């Protein structure tokens, strides 16, 4: 049975494994439906343009044979007239020229009808070319099928190129790794490596699993994960990820994550799954083609028969010819191939630049974004905090309180906790924490030695009615307030630095006519300071998660589209609410990949306008192809129905327009963003 993909109302593919969504049974498929005979998987459009084991020459061979036979026949007909090249010999010659390119299409038409799919483009081409033979237009019958076959081969090559851009990611994960077992190096399948195994990685080798670097230092090429070719030097104890390539001396890595749970595995799953989520335009064209084709067949019959009732000098052969021309012109090939190819190219171009779209539908949505709402920490700033100053009341032992704060912050993964840990040092294991509680948007609370310890922002102090004698708004830096045993101890100032490409990001977004808003739970003075420096239009600080949701709702209430950029974990409600959720730091959080619609892998905010631009260019190319196909076909259809267009114009309207649309679609794979 010929498989047909099924989609839900949102364009999500419901069938096939992730691998099959990219390239269904590629080893068993043929490369081109017009030139090969084997059964194959097909999308809704009836095409299979998968990769194949055949060389380009082998793909073109049937067309070359047909072309040579056609040229010889035309030569005998017009230039080297032979007395023997008449009657059944002439017909037989043209039939021989027709078979290499026509037989596979006739077979597809028969198979489609047998399975209940009567109205396919194979049927249109079969009727048109057999009809041309029936009215003795042999050269035109062969030429139409020949050009159709050549067009299909070019489509196959274009689709292969587009798929290669995405499938190149699938080759980033090595099948084997070398592990050290009893001081002996042993090569095993990467999928069988266990957590705790020690991988030995030679210079130039690619890491197969996520792990912790055991060597003192090592430099890695992270291009497979981030699109960034600049070497990244890691120190002992730091996390290294599957897909990274060791650039210098031999190093050792301790496996910390199972093969199937690695960041690279999740990224590959997401890219594979992206091709299964169709854009509304793509879904519409598929549905349109199914309705359009039977209507065209009916119109062709009417063009041939109806004039008999109204035209005095009606000649069946002339009107049948017009109907056949009409059928050739009406093939929806340009639309059903070039449009998915355009979206495929957009996803591939984004992937090459370290931007992962979860579906072609998000390419459409991001192209229409009017507002980019962003988090501050980790998005526009480095998210690498450093303690600048400790201001504690002299009534308290500073070192003792810092040890308590360090112990409590060890319960959190927030960048502030990391900064405090780096400042204070090793955690005192003798400190026993009880009733630890994280209060969303405020901070942490715990019980130590029967006394309450509070560490967070000044809203936390207000919540627990802790009196303090400073004005938090007078200090620009991020403040971490501390209270112990119901008394205000003091505060730590934390500073973060703005990312080097943050300013470029805002400038590019403004150039695209997009409004920018910064929402942060951080102190308002810090948020306003960063916003003013970057010239961000609107900025709001001291926000709880629900406050962020309300701010985004206000924008959506104006019927404006919103892209929210954040970490995809703490901001999950806002990501869900926005039209497009963009996650920064896809390599830092598994949950990021799960929650966001778009993942920027290298933390660079400059990829935000790049993602929007890729979406805009993809949508532009798709609509150029739709307009081109409909305009040319409409003009030539009218001319054909009126007897002013021949089969040659029909070939251009079908194959010519399809090739032009395909060439336009593959442009996006060569663009620089």
XYZ file of C-alpha atoms in Angstrom:
673
model
C 0.000 0.000 0.000
C 1.210 3.500 -0.771
C 1.591 5.245 2.556
C 0.019 8.672 3.059
C 1.005 10.925 5.934
C -1.707 12.069 8.349
C -1.707 15.490 10.032
C -3.707 17.068 12.838
C -5.389 20.483 12.690
C -2.161 22.214 13.716
C -0.102 20.625 10.963
C 1.571 18.045 13.232
C 2.364 14.761 11.495
C 0.709 11.904 13.351
C 2.316 8.911 11.652
C 5.797 7.448 10.994
C 8.829 7.302 13.241
C 11.016 10.377 13.607
C 13.570 8.938 11.190
C 10.884 8.134 8.615
C 9.564 11.685 8.791
C 12.852 12.932 7.369
C 13.501 10.152 4.888
C 11.011 7.278 4.842
C 12.680 3.962 4.008
C 15.381 5.692 1.973
C 17.322 2.543 1.230
C 14.317 0.911 -0.415
C 13.001 3.937 -2.262
C 13.596 5.125 -5.783
C 14.807 8.576 -6.584
C 12.260 9.779 -9.078
C 8.680 8.810 -9.626
C 8.821 9.582 -13.320
C 11.858 7.520 -14.192
C 11.959 4.435 -11.937
C 9.794 1.420 -11.469
C 10.152 0.254 -7.867
C 7.424 0.829 -5.278
C 8.040 3.779 -3.075
C 6.799 5.834 -0.208
C 4.936 8.957 -1.176
C 3.782 12.106 0.475
C 0.284 13.385 -0.109
C 1.333 14.881 -3.396
C 2.150 11.477 -4.794
C 5.829 12.215 -5.107
C 8.916 10.613 -3.791
C 11.986 12.770 -3.985
C 14.122 10.959 -1.481
C 17.795 10.282 -1.737
C 18.776 7.132 -3.576
C 21.812 5.018 -4.274
C 21.716 5.926 -7.970
C 24.199 8.299 -9.533
C 22.986 11.396 -11.344
C 23.870 9.759 -14.681
C 21.781 6.684 -13.848
C 18.864 8.928 -12.957
C 19.133 10.757 -16.289
C 19.790 7.633 -18.422
C 16.130 6.860 -19.350
C 15.642 10.525 -20.317
C 18.869 10.502 -22.367
C 17.763 7.379 -24.289
C 14.352 8.917 -24.937
C 15.889 12.242 -25.996
C 18.289 10.618 -28.499
C 15.501 8.524 -30.065
C 13.259 11.618 -30.266
C 15.971 13.713 -31.960
C 16.623 10.980 -34.544
C 12.887 10.663 -35.261
C 12.467 14.444 -35.686
C 15.513 14.390 -37.993
C 13.953 11.631 -40.145
C 10.635 13.523 -40.173
C 12.011 16.935 -41.178
C 15.641 16.901 -42.306
C 16.779 13.414 -43.415
C 13.561 12.148 -44.929
C 13.592 8.366 -45.384
C 11.104 6.345 -47.413
C 11.072 3.617 -44.770
C 10.326 5.988 -41.862
C 6.554 5.933 -42.311
C 3.510 4.046 -41.082
C 4.027 1.493 -38.324
C 7.819 1.907 -38.385
C 7.467 5.612 -37.536
C 4.849 4.933 -34.865
C 6.963 2.137 -33.389
C 10.035 4.407 -33.242
C 8.132 7.118 -31.328
C 6.682 4.463 -29.003
C 10.247 3.271 -28.277
C 11.241 6.885 -27.518
C 8.201 7.207 -25.242
C 8.643 4.005 -23.192
C 11.780 4.903 -21.090
C 10.115 8.026 -19.659
C 6.446 7.174 -20.143
C 6.185 3.628 -18.795
C 7.018 4.524 -15.141
C 4.383 7.282 -15.218
C 1.753 5.023 -16.801
C 2.511 2.404 -14.157
C 2.157 5.004 -11.358
C -1.172 6.155 -12.820
C -2.414 2.538 -12.914
C -1.220 1.849 -9.342
C -2.900 5.031 -8.077
C -6.209 4.128 -9.723
C -5.998 0.580 -8.336
C -5.640 2.033 -4.833
C -8.567 4.401 -5.282
C -6.538 7.554 -5.948
C -7.849 8.207 -9.411
C -6.981 11.843 -9.970
C -3.219 12.156 -9.804
C -0.792 14.121 -11.934
C 0.358 10.764 -13.337
C -3.139 10.307 -14.784
C -3.087 13.839 -16.237
C 0.240 13.241 -17.975
C -0.817 9.776 -19.161
C -4.074 11.026 -20.703
C -2.343 14.018 -22.305
C 0.494 12.048 -23.909
C -1.578 9.017 -24.990
C -4.102 11.470 -26.421
C -1.303 13.157 -28.385
C -0.419 9.745 -29.869
C -4.120 9.143 -30.643
C -4.273 12.290 -32.798
C -0.876 11.457 -34.399
C 1.054 14.202 -32.570
C 3.841 11.737 -31.798
C 6.773 14.167 -31.301
C 4.732 16.292 -28.916
C 3.530 13.240 -26.959
C 7.115 12.060 -26.414
C 8.428 15.582 -25.734
C 5.825 16.324 -23.044
C 6.655 13.133 -21.141
C 10.401 13.626 -21.659
C 10.387 17.143 -20.241
C 8.148 16.003 -17.408
C 10.652 13.243 -16.544
C 13.600 15.674 -16.686
C 11.702 18.087 -14.454
C 11.081 15.307 -11.934
C 14.798 14.447 -11.858
C 15.741 18.072 -11.198
C 13.130 18.152 -8.443
C 14.675 15.036 -6.948
C 18.145 16.594 -6.973
C 16.820 19.778 -5.364
C 15.005 17.858 -2.629
C 18.093 15.722 -1.983
C 20.138 18.877 -1.496
C 17.587 20.339 0.912
C 17.368 17.113 2.911
C 21.160 16.849 3.002
C 21.349 20.154 4.907
C 19.195 18.712 7.668
C 20.450 15.121 7.483
C 24.021 16.393 7.916
C 23.016 16.892 11.556
C 22.179 13.209 11.783
C 25.814 12.384 11.015
C 27.098 14.422 13.965
C 26.689 11.533 16.371
C 29.484 8.897 16.153
C 28.444 5.233 16.275
C 31.453 4.083 18.304
C 33.459 5.356 21.280
C 36.739 4.286 22.878
C 36.435 3.610 26.596
C 39.128 2.855 29.181
C 38.424 -0.404 31.026
C 41.068 -1.773 33.446
C 43.596 0.641 31.879
C 42.939 -0.876 28.453
C 41.383 1.076 25.558
C 38.354 -0.701 24.080
C 36.077 0.374 21.209
C 32.358 -0.200 21.787
C 29.069 0.947 20.270
C 28.204 4.401 21.621
C 24.662 3.268 22.395
C 26.014 0.582 24.769
C 28.212 2.962 26.826
C 27.075 3.302 30.439
C 26.987 6.265 32.805
C 30.331 6.324 34.618
C 32.366 4.923 31.703
C 35.566 6.806 30.853
C 35.819 7.798 27.190
C 39.244 8.397 25.652
C 38.971 11.060 22.963
C 41.838 11.534 20.508
C 42.547 14.771 18.649
C 40.071 15.135 15.773
C 37.595 12.636 17.264
C 33.955 13.440 17.929
C 32.438 12.852 21.358
C 29.564 10.342 21.343
C 27.907 11.061 24.705
C 27.534 13.923 27.170
C 30.027 13.859 30.009
C 32.362 15.581 32.444
C 35.900 16.470 31.363
C 38.478 14.621 33.482
C 41.563 16.116 31.807
C 42.872 19.513 32.989
C 41.853 21.358 29.798
C 40.704 20.577 26.258
C 39.599 22.636 23.251
C 36.548 21.615 21.262
C 34.913 22.532 17.977
C 31.216 22.958 18.883
C 29.938 23.795 15.371
C 27.736 20.675 15.250
C 25.752 21.971 18.219
C 25.956 25.744 17.977
C 26.844 26.597 14.380
C 29.838 28.433 15.899
C 33.216 27.279 14.573
C 35.236 29.223 17.173
C 37.037 26.748 19.499
C 35.630 26.427 23.013
C 38.140 25.586 25.741
C 36.819 23.527 28.653
C 38.444 23.015 32.060
C 38.441 19.936 34.288
C 35.005 19.225 35.744
C 33.117 21.155 33.051
C 30.381 19.578 30.959
C 31.194 18.494 27.409
C 28.511 17.390 24.972
C 28.011 14.747 22.292
C 28.932 16.123 18.882
C 31.860 18.238 20.108
C 35.167 17.552 18.327
C 38.428 17.398 20.309
C 40.902 19.799 18.708
C 44.202 19.143 20.480
C 45.705 16.409 22.677
C 44.075 13.208 23.939
C 41.575 13.839 26.727
C 39.320 11.763 28.939
C 35.616 12.265 29.563
C 33.400 10.590 32.162
C 29.955 9.695 30.756
C 27.157 11.432 32.682
C 24.166 10.917 30.385
C 22.767 7.924 28.510
C 23.210 7.895 24.731
C 19.526 8.483 23.993
C 19.291 11.325 26.530
C 22.227 13.394 25.280
C 21.677 17.000 24.186
C 22.611 16.041 20.620
C 20.037 13.213 20.573
C 17.346 15.654 21.696
C 18.422 18.200 19.082
C 18.363 15.563 16.338
C 14.903 14.423 17.413
C 13.694 17.987 17.281
C 15.121 18.647 13.808
C 13.676 15.384 12.504
C 10.306 16.164 14.037
C 10.373 19.676 12.550
C 9.886 18.329 9.035
C 6.671 16.633 10.170
C 5.002 19.856 11.332
C 3.580 21.459 8.224
C 2.895 25.158 7.757
C -0.737 26.142 7.030
C 0.282 27.168 3.487
C 1.786 23.728 2.901
C -1.278 21.916 4.256
C -3.587 24.094 2.143
C -1.677 23.303 -1.059
C -1.903 19.572 -0.330
C -5.681 19.778 0.175
C -6.030 22.130 -2.806
C -4.205 19.701 -5.146
C -6.626 16.892 -4.239
C -9.658 19.039 -5.144
C -7.994 20.837 -8.058
C -6.973 17.765 -10.108
C -10.440 16.186 -10.604
C -11.879 19.616 -11.463
C -9.193 20.031 -14.140
C -9.996 16.600 -15.654
C -13.702 17.523 -15.782
C -12.929 20.883 -17.422
C -10.716 19.148 -20.017
C -13.600 16.814 -20.914
C -15.952 19.801 -21.193
C -13.467 21.686 -23.403
C -13.429 18.697 -25.753
C -17.175 17.908 -25.805
C -19.218 21.076 -25.091
C -18.088 23.047 -28.217
C -19.782 20.304 -30.282
C -23.098 21.880 -29.266
C -22.181 25.476 -30.138
C -19.485 25.498 -32.861
C -20.591 25.059 -36.512
C -17.277 23.802 -37.888
C -16.487 21.602 -34.866
C -13.474 19.344 -35.444
C -13.048 16.728 -32.714
C -9.275 16.418 -33.227
C -8.674 20.174 -32.673
C -10.754 20.355 -29.509
C -9.239 17.152 -28.147
C -5.799 18.709 -28.688
C -6.898 21.791 -26.728
C -8.169 19.576 -23.915
C -4.859 17.678 -23.819
C -2.899 20.942 -23.689
C -5.166 22.041 -20.849
C -4.358 18.834 -18.915
C -0.599 19.256 -19.282
C -0.725 22.892 -18.162
C -2.856 22.099 -15.128
C -0.433 19.673 -13.410
C 0.051 21.035 -9.842
C 3.688 19.855 -9.702
C 5.206 23.327 -9.235
C 3.119 23.909 -6.129
C 3.209 20.542 -4.383
C 6.980 20.216 -4.730
C 8.408 23.740 -4.518
C 6.415 24.811 -1.438
C 7.511 21.971 0.891
C 11.007 22.385 -0.570
C 10.974 26.083 0.397
C 10.086 25.274 4.014
C 12.568 22.404 4.080
C 15.252 24.819 2.884
C 14.314 27.323 5.587
C 14.631 24.721 8.357
C 17.961 23.570 6.892
C 19.343 27.120 6.601
C 18.354 27.832 10.207
C 19.926 24.573 11.432
C 23.217 25.451 9.746
C 23.220 28.688 11.732
C 22.531 27.024 15.080
C 18.801 27.879 15.119
C 16.397 24.958 15.512
C 12.770 25.377 14.408
C 10.333 22.760 15.702
C 8.298 22.921 12.508
C 7.767 24.824 9.268
C 4.632 26.302 10.865
C 6.899 28.335 13.172
C 8.798 29.699 10.152
C 5.473 31.171 9.036
C 4.600 32.584 12.460
C 8.004 34.110 13.231
C 7.902 35.954 9.900
C 4.883 37.930 11.149
C 6.220 38.784 14.630
C 5.603 42.422 15.643
C 6.947 42.287 19.209
C 9.984 40.578 20.695
C 9.605 40.277 24.458
C 12.761 39.124 26.198
C 14.016 38.069 29.552
C 17.133 39.858 30.808
C 19.333 37.338 32.579
C 20.941 34.852 30.199
C 19.209 36.395 27.197
C 20.562 39.922 26.829
C 23.126 39.534 29.621
C 25.729 36.823 30.097
C 23.957 35.341 33.098
C 27.364 34.980 34.723
C 26.956 36.812 38.031
C 29.748 37.868 40.340
C 29.428 39.071 43.908
C 30.634 42.677 43.986
C 30.061 43.685 47.605
C 28.844 42.219 50.930
C 27.094 44.716 53.221
C 26.098 43.023 56.502
C 25.100 44.493 59.847
C 28.069 44.435 62.252
C 25.887 42.621 64.811
C 26.269 39.464 62.731
C 29.315 37.323 62.014
C 29.791 37.897 58.246
C 31.645 34.625 57.601
C 29.087 32.567 59.529
C 26.118 34.104 57.692
C 27.837 33.672 54.320
C 28.312 29.964 55.069
C 24.584 29.644 55.865
C 23.638 31.560 52.681
C 26.000 29.363 50.638
C 24.448 26.190 52.047
C 20.915 27.380 51.277
C 21.757 28.613 47.766
C 23.221 25.189 46.982
C 19.571 24.074 46.772
C 19.063 26.346 43.743
C 20.322 26.233 40.132
C 19.858 29.991 39.624
C 22.946 31.864 38.299
C 22.893 33.980 41.496
C 23.403 30.806 43.551
C 26.434 29.939 41.419
C 27.885 33.428 41.954
C 27.502 33.119 45.738
C 29.051 29.646 45.729
C 32.041 30.913 43.705
C 32.467 33.815 46.122
C 32.109 31.877 49.394
C 33.734 28.619 48.340
C 33.202 25.084 49.589
C 29.850 24.317 51.248
C 30.007 23.540 54.968
C 28.640 19.995 55.230
C 27.938 20.392 58.969
C 25.107 22.868 58.279
C 21.770 21.040 58.406
C 18.928 22.656 56.456
C 15.307 21.880 57.274
C 12.011 22.893 55.632
C 13.769 24.302 52.538
C 11.278 26.132 50.355
C 11.671 28.061 47.087
C 9.188 30.938 46.897
C 8.610 31.737 43.213
C 9.740 35.221 42.248
C 11.055 35.922 45.756
C 13.858 33.599 46.874
C 14.628 30.794 49.331
C 13.572 30.010 52.894
C 14.901 27.390 55.332
C 15.123 26.508 58.998
C 18.603 26.222 60.531
C 19.081 25.379 64.204
C 15.471 26.342 64.818
C 15.988 29.772 63.254
C 14.514 31.017 60.002
C 16.901 31.976 57.157
C 15.620 34.041 54.232
C 17.719 34.721 51.107
C 16.225 36.515 48.089
C 15.010 39.901 46.901
C 13.495 42.623 49.057
C 9.992 41.421 48.148
C 10.867 38.350 50.209
C 11.700 40.636 53.158
C 8.354 42.417 52.743
C 6.478 39.122 52.500
C 7.834 37.992 55.887
C 7.578 41.478 57.441
C 11.338 41.890 57.897
C 12.171 45.517 58.598
C 15.191 47.003 56.756
C 16.771 50.442 56.782
C 17.921 50.868 53.165
C 16.243 51.987 49.930
C 16.753 49.111 47.435
C 15.863 51.363 44.487
C 18.883 53.578 45.183
C 21.317 50.777 44.274
C 21.690 49.880 40.595
C 23.098 46.375 41.020
C 21.074 43.235 41.691
C 20.559 42.871 45.448
C 20.353 39.639 47.444
C 18.810 40.398 50.833
C 19.460 38.172 53.851
C 17.420 37.821 57.055
C 18.182 35.465 59.952
C 16.067 34.790 63.007
C 13.497 37.434 61.925
C 16.212 40.133 61.692
C 17.569 41.892 58.609
C 21.233 40.932 58.203
C 22.113 42.958 55.094
C 22.636 42.354 51.396
C 25.034 41.213 48.680
C 25.363 43.096 45.390
C 25.552 40.951 42.262
C 26.616 42.231 38.836
C 26.024 40.726 35.403
C 27.525 41.876 32.071
C 25.633 42.636 28.856
C 26.321 40.238 25.959
C 28.616 41.649 23.301
C 26.071 41.227 20.474
C 23.059 42.456 22.488
C 23.221 45.974 21.015
C 23.442 44.630 17.453
C 20.380 42.495 18.193
C 18.228 45.441 19.277
C 19.415 47.544 16.325
C 18.518 44.785 13.853
C 15.110 44.204 15.442
C 14.348 47.921 15.193
C 15.485 47.903 11.540
C 12.919 45.127 10.936
C 10.254 47.363 12.502
C 9.843 45.127 15.552
C 9.053 46.544 18.992
C 11.229 45.356 21.881
C 10.212 44.788 25.501
C 12.265 43.476 28.426
C 10.536 41.661 31.282
C 12.557 40.526 34.283
C 12.152 39.377 37.851
C 15.367 41.234 38.579
C 15.475 44.561 40.366
C 13.817 47.318 38.345
C 16.806 49.700 38.555
C 19.024 47.012 36.992
C 16.458 46.279 34.283
C 16.064 49.978 33.439
C 19.855 50.416 33.383
C 20.283 47.552 30.862
C 17.266 48.678 28.794
C 18.527 52.261 28.619
C 21.970 51.126 27.559
C 20.560 48.897 24.794
C 17.797 51.369 23.821
C 15.051 48.796 24.420
C 11.627 50.419 23.964
C 9.870 49.093 27.082
C 11.340 47.505 30.214
C 9.772 46.216 33.430
C 11.525 44.784 36.485
C 10.542 43.232 39.818
C 8.085 40.933 38.008
C 6.717 37.630 39.218
C 6.029 34.906 36.590
C 2.330 35.835 36.593
C 3.244 39.504 36.055
C 5.162 38.534 32.905
C 2.113 36.643 31.673
C -0.085 39.709 32.216
C 2.349 41.976 30.347
C 2.375 39.628 27.342
C -1.443 39.380 27.492
C -1.612 43.177 27.240
C 0.376 43.072 23.983
C -1.669 40.186 22.554
C -4.869 42.091 23.442
C -3.780 44.682 20.849
C -3.932 41.901 18.192
C -0.157 41.941 17.810
C 2.024 38.844 17.426
C 4.604 38.176 20.138
C 7.834 36.185 20.282
C 9.048 35.597 23.826
C 12.746 34.923 24.366
C 13.778 33.322 27.640
C 15.194 30.218 29.247
C 12.134 28.088 28.487
C 11.960 26.717 32.043
C 11.119 29.480 34.541
C 9.210 31.336 31.854
C 7.162 28.343 30.658
C 3.771 30.123 31.138
C 4.890 33.063 28.977
C 6.414 30.767 26.365
C 3.107 28.900 26.136
C 1.139 32.143 25.836
C 3.290 33.797 23.157
C 2.921 33.102 19.435
C 6.520 31.892 19.246
C 8.603 30.775 22.218
C 12.339 31.198 21.632
C 14.756 29.541 24.051
C 18.263 30.835 24.632
C 20.875 28.384 25.781
C 19.481 25.175 24.323
C 22.667 23.429 25.417
C 22.136 24.388 29.036
C 18.728 22.925 29.732
C 16.890 19.808 28.576
C 13.601 21.481 29.436
C 14.442 24.346 27.076
C 14.338 22.015 24.089
C 11.036 20.594 25.292
C 9.163 23.854 25.883
C 10.291 26.291 23.181
C 9.194 26.491 19.534
C 12.612 27.738 18.439
C 15.940 26.974 20.135
C 19.017 29.193 19.727
C 21.902 26.890 20.486
C 24.790 29.263 21.122
C 23.134 31.797 23.477
C 23.698 34.642 20.996
C 20.790 37.115 20.963
C 21.848 38.208 17.448
C 20.320 34.921 16.259
C 16.852 36.310 17.156
C 16.693 38.757 14.202
C 18.421 36.104 12.064
C 15.639 33.604 12.856
C 13.003 36.216 12.014
C 14.798 37.032 8.750
C 14.995 33.341 7.774
C 11.249 33.070 8.423
C 10.544 36.171 6.312
C 12.729 34.990 3.417
C 11.166 31.506 3.487
C 7.643 32.912 3.428
C 8.604 35.351 0.666
C 9.984 32.548 -1.528
C 6.955 30.318 -0.907
C 4.539 33.077 -1.949
C 6.673 33.995 -4.969
C 6.324 30.387 -6.123
C 2.571 30.311 -5.499
C 2.031 33.543 -7.463
C 4.378 32.457 -10.288
C 2.694 29.054 -10.677
C -0.872 30.364 -10.582
C -0.199 33.337 -12.866
C 1.613 31.421 -15.626
C -0.794 28.486 -15.471
C -3.846 30.772 -15.579
C -2.537 32.634 -18.649
C -1.554 29.484 -20.557
C -4.765 27.667 -19.514
C -6.838 30.431 -21.101
C -4.656 30.395 -24.214
C -4.848 26.594 -24.374
C -8.637 26.515 -24.038
C -8.822 29.100 -26.828
C -6.556 27.098 -29.109
C -3.715 29.660 -28.929
C -1.265 27.512 -26.958
C 0.401 24.298 -28.138
C 1.895 21.414 -26.196
C 5.206 23.297 -26.102
C 3.679 26.197 -24.158
C 1.957 23.600 -21.975
C 5.321 21.988 -21.188
C 6.675 25.367 -20.096
C 3.601 26.054 -17.957
C 4.081 22.717 -16.184
C 7.725 21.629 -16.153
C 9.219 25.064 -16.859
C 7.343 26.766 -14.038
C 8.104 23.838 -11.697
C 11.837 24.162 -12.409
C 11.762 27.940 -11.957
C 9.913 27.507 -8.654
C 12.398 24.873 -7.485
C 15.405 27.029 -8.411
C 13.778 29.867 -6.476
C 13.123 27.586 -3.471
C 16.721 26.361 -3.232
C 17.974 29.964 -3.133
C 17.324 30.086 0.599
C 19.929 27.370 1.136
C 22.578 29.683 -0.360
C 21.541 32.901 1.380
C 23.667 34.578 4.018
C 21.684 35.791 7.019
